[in-house]
Amino acid sequence: MGRLILRYGGALCLLQVVAGVLVHLFYDWTWVAVALTALYVGLAVTVALALRAEGAALGRTRLTLVAVLVAVLWQLPALLGSLNLLREQWGLTPYDGSSDLLDFGMQTWQTAVMPVLALLPVESGLKDTFAVSLTGYYVGMAWAAPVLVAVVAGVTVWPPRHMRIERPQEAAAARGAAGPEVPGAWAAARRCTDAAHAGQKKPR
């Protein structure tokens, strides 16, 4: 389970870095940058689908834990900045040097989604510690990490109706009942052998 978390969390972090660099390079071409953001989100969902397929045998509870840990590991730098913004708005912490550091980490980590957030024609209605109004994209950036965590974890945990996450015991029992897997080219020969052992006629 730990290797699964590190592998998929690492894949998402690598995706975040590459997407951030590409968006930064093409940021002046607005629609190219927006397309890169859409591609980034689509690839993140693809990684979540791969995690769901590989982790299906873990069972729903363990897969949920893995999905949440992977998503949190992926968005941890931005989540710290988001939590810091909430603490400031609620008056739970005074302004200090760590606030700037956390804000910088959040803004850098969320470069990949900035093209979309910058297009939002909204005002936040919030002010920072110096009573300066915060633009809408800044608050959107603070919400981006929780939303991305929820999307990736949700896609991983909630399969379509035609899919079912098996419990480990059920998966093992199904494999045992089915017997060892046989390549398609040898399937007919295997059926003949099984029939002979059972004292049956050769199947047609």
Coordinates of C-alpha atoms in Angstrom, one line a residue:
M1 CA 0.0 0.0 0.0
G2 CA 2.9 2.3 0.8
R3 CA 4.5 1.8 -2.6
L4 CA 1.1 2.5 -4.3
I5 CA 0.9 5.8 -2.4
L6 CA 4.5 6.8 -3.3
R7 CA 4.2 5.7 -6.9
Y8 CA 0.9 7.5 -7.7
G9 CA 1.6 10.5 -5.5
G10 CA 5.0 10.9 -7.2
A11 CA 3.4 10.6 -10.6
L12 CA 0.9 13.4 -9.8
C13 CA 3.7 15.6 -8.3
L14 CA 5.7 15.1 -11.5
L15 CA 2.7 16.0 -13.5
Q16 CA 2.2 19.1 -11.4
V17 CA 5.8 20.3 -12.0
V18 CA 5.7 19.7 -15.7
A19 CA 2.3 21.3 -16.2
G20 CA 3.4 24.3 -14.1
V21 CA 6.5 24.8 -16.2
L22 CA 4.5 24.5 -19.5
V23 CA 1.8 26.9 -18.3
H24 CA 4.4 29.4 -17.2
L25 CA 6.1 29.3 -20.6
F26 CA 2.9 29.8 -22.6
Y27 CA 1.0 32.0 -20.1
D28 CA 1.0 35.0 -22.4
W29 CA -0.9 32.9 -25.0
T30 CA -4.1 32.7 -22.9
W31 CA -6.0 30.0 -24.7
V32 CA -2.9 27.8 -25.1
A33 CA -2.4 28.1 -21.4
V34 CA -6.1 27.3 -20.7
A35 CA -5.8 24.2 -23.0
L36 CA -2.7 23.1 -21.0
T37 CA -4.6 23.5 -17.8
A38 CA -7.5 21.3 -19.2
L39 CA -4.9 18.7 -20.3
Y40 CA -3.4 18.8 -16.8
V41 CA -6.7 18.1 -15.1
G42 CA -7.5 15.4 -17.6
L43 CA -4.2 13.6 -16.9
A44 CA -4.7 13.9 -13.2
V45 CA -8.1 12.2 -13.6
T46 CA -6.4 9.5 -15.8
V47 CA -3.9 8.8 -13.0
A48 CA -6.8 8.5 -10.5
L49 CA -8.5 6.0 -12.8
A50 CA -5.3 4.0 -13.0
L51 CA -5.1 4.0 -9.2
R52 CA -8.7 2.8 -9.0
A53 CA -8.0 -0.1 -11.4
E54 CA -4.8 -1.2 -9.6
G55 CA -6.1 -0.7 -6.1
A56 CA -9.5 -2.3 -6.6
A57 CA -8.4 -5.5 -4.8
L58 CA -7.6 -3.5 -1.7
G59 CA -11.3 -3.1 -0.8
R60 CA -13.2 0.1 -0.5
T61 CA -11.9 1.2 2.9
R62 CA -8.2 0.8 2.1
L63 CA -8.6 2.2 -1.3
T64 CA -10.3 5.3 0.1
L65 CA -7.3 5.8 2.5
V66 CA -4.8 5.3 -0.3
A67 CA -6.7 7.8 -2.5
V68 CA -6.9 10.5 0.1
L69 CA -3.2 10.1 1.0
V70 CA -2.1 10.2 -2.6
A71 CA -4.2 13.3 -3.3
V72 CA -3.0 15.1 -0.1
L73 CA 0.6 14.2 -0.8
W74 CA 0.1 15.7 -4.3
Q75 CA -1.4 19.0 -3.2
L76 CA 0.4 19.4 0.1
P77 CA 2.4 22.6 -0.7
A78 CA -0.8 24.3 -1.9
L79 CA -2.9 22.9 1.0
L80 CA -0.5 24.5 3.5
G81 CA -1.1 27.9 1.9
S82 CA -4.8 27.4 1.8
L83 CA -4.9 26.6 5.5
N84 CA -2.8 29.6 6.2
L85 CA -5.2 31.9 4.3
L86 CA -8.1 30.5 6.4
R87 CA -6.2 31.1 9.6
E88 CA -5.5 34.7 8.6
Q89 CA -9.1 35.3 7.6
W90 CA -10.4 33.9 10.9
G91 CA -7.9 35.9 12.8
L92 CA -6.2 32.8 14.3
T93 CA -2.7 33.8 13.4
P94 CA -0.8 37.1 13.1
Y95 CA 1.1 38.1 10.0
D96 CA 4.7 36.8 10.0
G97 CA 7.4 35.6 7.7
S98 CA 6.1 32.1 7.3
S99 CA 2.8 33.5 5.8
D100 CA 4.7 34.9 2.8
L101 CA 6.6 31.6 2.4
L102 CA 3.4 29.6 2.5
D103 CA 1.7 32.0 0.1
F104 CA 4.6 31.7 -2.3
G105 CA 4.5 27.9 -2.1
M106 CA 0.8 27.9 -2.8
Q107 CA 1.1 30.2 -5.8
T108 CA 4.0 28.4 -7.3
W109 CA 2.4 25.0 -6.9
Q110 CA -0.9 26.1 -8.5
T111 CA 0.7 27.7 -11.6
A112 CA -0.9 25.0 -13.6
V113 CA -4.5 26.2 -12.9
M114 CA -3.7 30.0 -12.9
P115 CA -4.9 30.5 -16.5
V116 CA -8.4 29.4 -15.7
L117 CA -8.5 31.3 -12.3
A118 CA -7.3 34.5 -13.9
L119 CA -10.3 34.5 -16.3
L120 CA -12.8 34.5 -13.4
P121 CA -14.4 37.9 -13.3
V122 CA -15.1 37.9 -9.6
E123 CA -13.9 39.8 -6.6
S124 CA -13.3 37.9 -3.4
G125 CA -14.6 40.4 -0.9
L126 CA -11.7 39.4 1.4
K127 CA -8.8 41.4 2.6
D128 CA -5.3 40.5 3.7
T129 CA -3.6 41.4 6.9
F130 CA -2.8 44.9 5.5
A131 CA -6.5 45.5 4.6
V132 CA -5.8 45.1 0.9
S133 CA -8.6 43.5 -1.1
L134 CA -7.7 40.0 -2.4
T135 CA -8.5 39.4 -6.0
G136 CA -10.8 36.6 -7.0
Y137 CA -8.1 34.5 -8.5
Y138 CA -6.1 34.5 -5.3
V139 CA -9.0 33.0 -3.3
G140 CA -9.7 30.6 -6.2
M141 CA -6.1 29.5 -5.9
A142 CA -6.6 28.8 -2.2
W143 CA -9.6 26.7 -3.0
A144 CA -8.0 24.9 -6.0
A145 CA -6.0 22.5 -3.8
P146 CA -9.0 21.1 -1.8
V147 CA -11.1 20.9 -5.0
L148 CA -8.3 18.9 -6.8
V149 CA -7.9 16.6 -3.8
A150 CA -11.6 16.0 -3.7
V151 CA -11.7 15.3 -7.5
V152 CA -8.8 12.8 -7.6
A153 CA -9.9 11.0 -4.4
G154 CA -13.5 10.9 -5.6
V155 CA -12.7 9.6 -9.0
T156 CA -10.6 6.9 -7.4
V157 CA -13.1 5.8 -4.8
W158 CA -16.4 6.0 -6.6
P159 CA -16.4 3.6 -9.6
P160 CA -19.2 3.5 -12.2
R161 CA -22.2 1.3 -11.6
H162 CA -20.9 -1.5 -13.8
M163 CA -17.7 -1.7 -11.8
R164 CA -17.4 -3.1 -8.3
I165 CA -14.5 -2.9 -5.9
E166 CA -13.8 -6.4 -4.6
R167 CA -12.6 -7.2 -1.1
P168 CA -9.3 -8.9 -1.0
Q169 CA -10.9 -12.2 0.2
E170 CA -13.4 -12.1 -2.6
A171 CA -10.7 -11.5 -5.2
A172 CA -8.6 -14.4 -3.9
A173 CA -11.6 -16.7 -3.9
A174 CA -12.5 -15.7 -7.5
R175 CA -9.0 -16.4 -8.7
G176 CA -9.0 -19.8 -6.9
A177 CA -12.3 -20.8 -8.4
A178 CA -11.3 -19.8 -11.9
G179 CA -8.1 -21.7 -11.7
P180 CA -4.8 -20.6 -13.2
E181 CA -5.0 -18.2 -16.1
V182 CA -4.4 -19.8 -19.5
P183 CA -3.5 -17.8 -22.7
G184 CA -6.3 -17.6 -25.2
A185 CA -4.4 -19.8 -27.8
W186 CA -4.3 -22.7 -25.3
A187 CA -7.8 -22.3 -24.0
A188 CA -9.2 -25.1 -26.3
A189 CA -6.4 -27.5 -25.3
R190 CA -7.1 -26.7 -21.6
R191 CA -10.8 -27.5 -22.0
C192 CA -10.0 -30.9 -23.6
T193 CA -7.6 -31.7 -20.8
D194 CA -10.1 -30.8 -18.1
A195 CA -12.8 -32.8 -19.9
A196 CA -10.5 -35.9 -20.2
H197 CA -9.6 -35.7 -16.5
A198 CA -13.3 -35.5 -15.6
G199 CA -14.1 -38.6 -17.8
Q200 CA -16.1 -36.5 -20.3
K201 CA -16.2 -36.5 -24.0
K202 CA -14.0 -34.1 -25.9
P203 CA -15.9 -30.8 -26.1
R204 CA -16.8 -29.5 -29.5

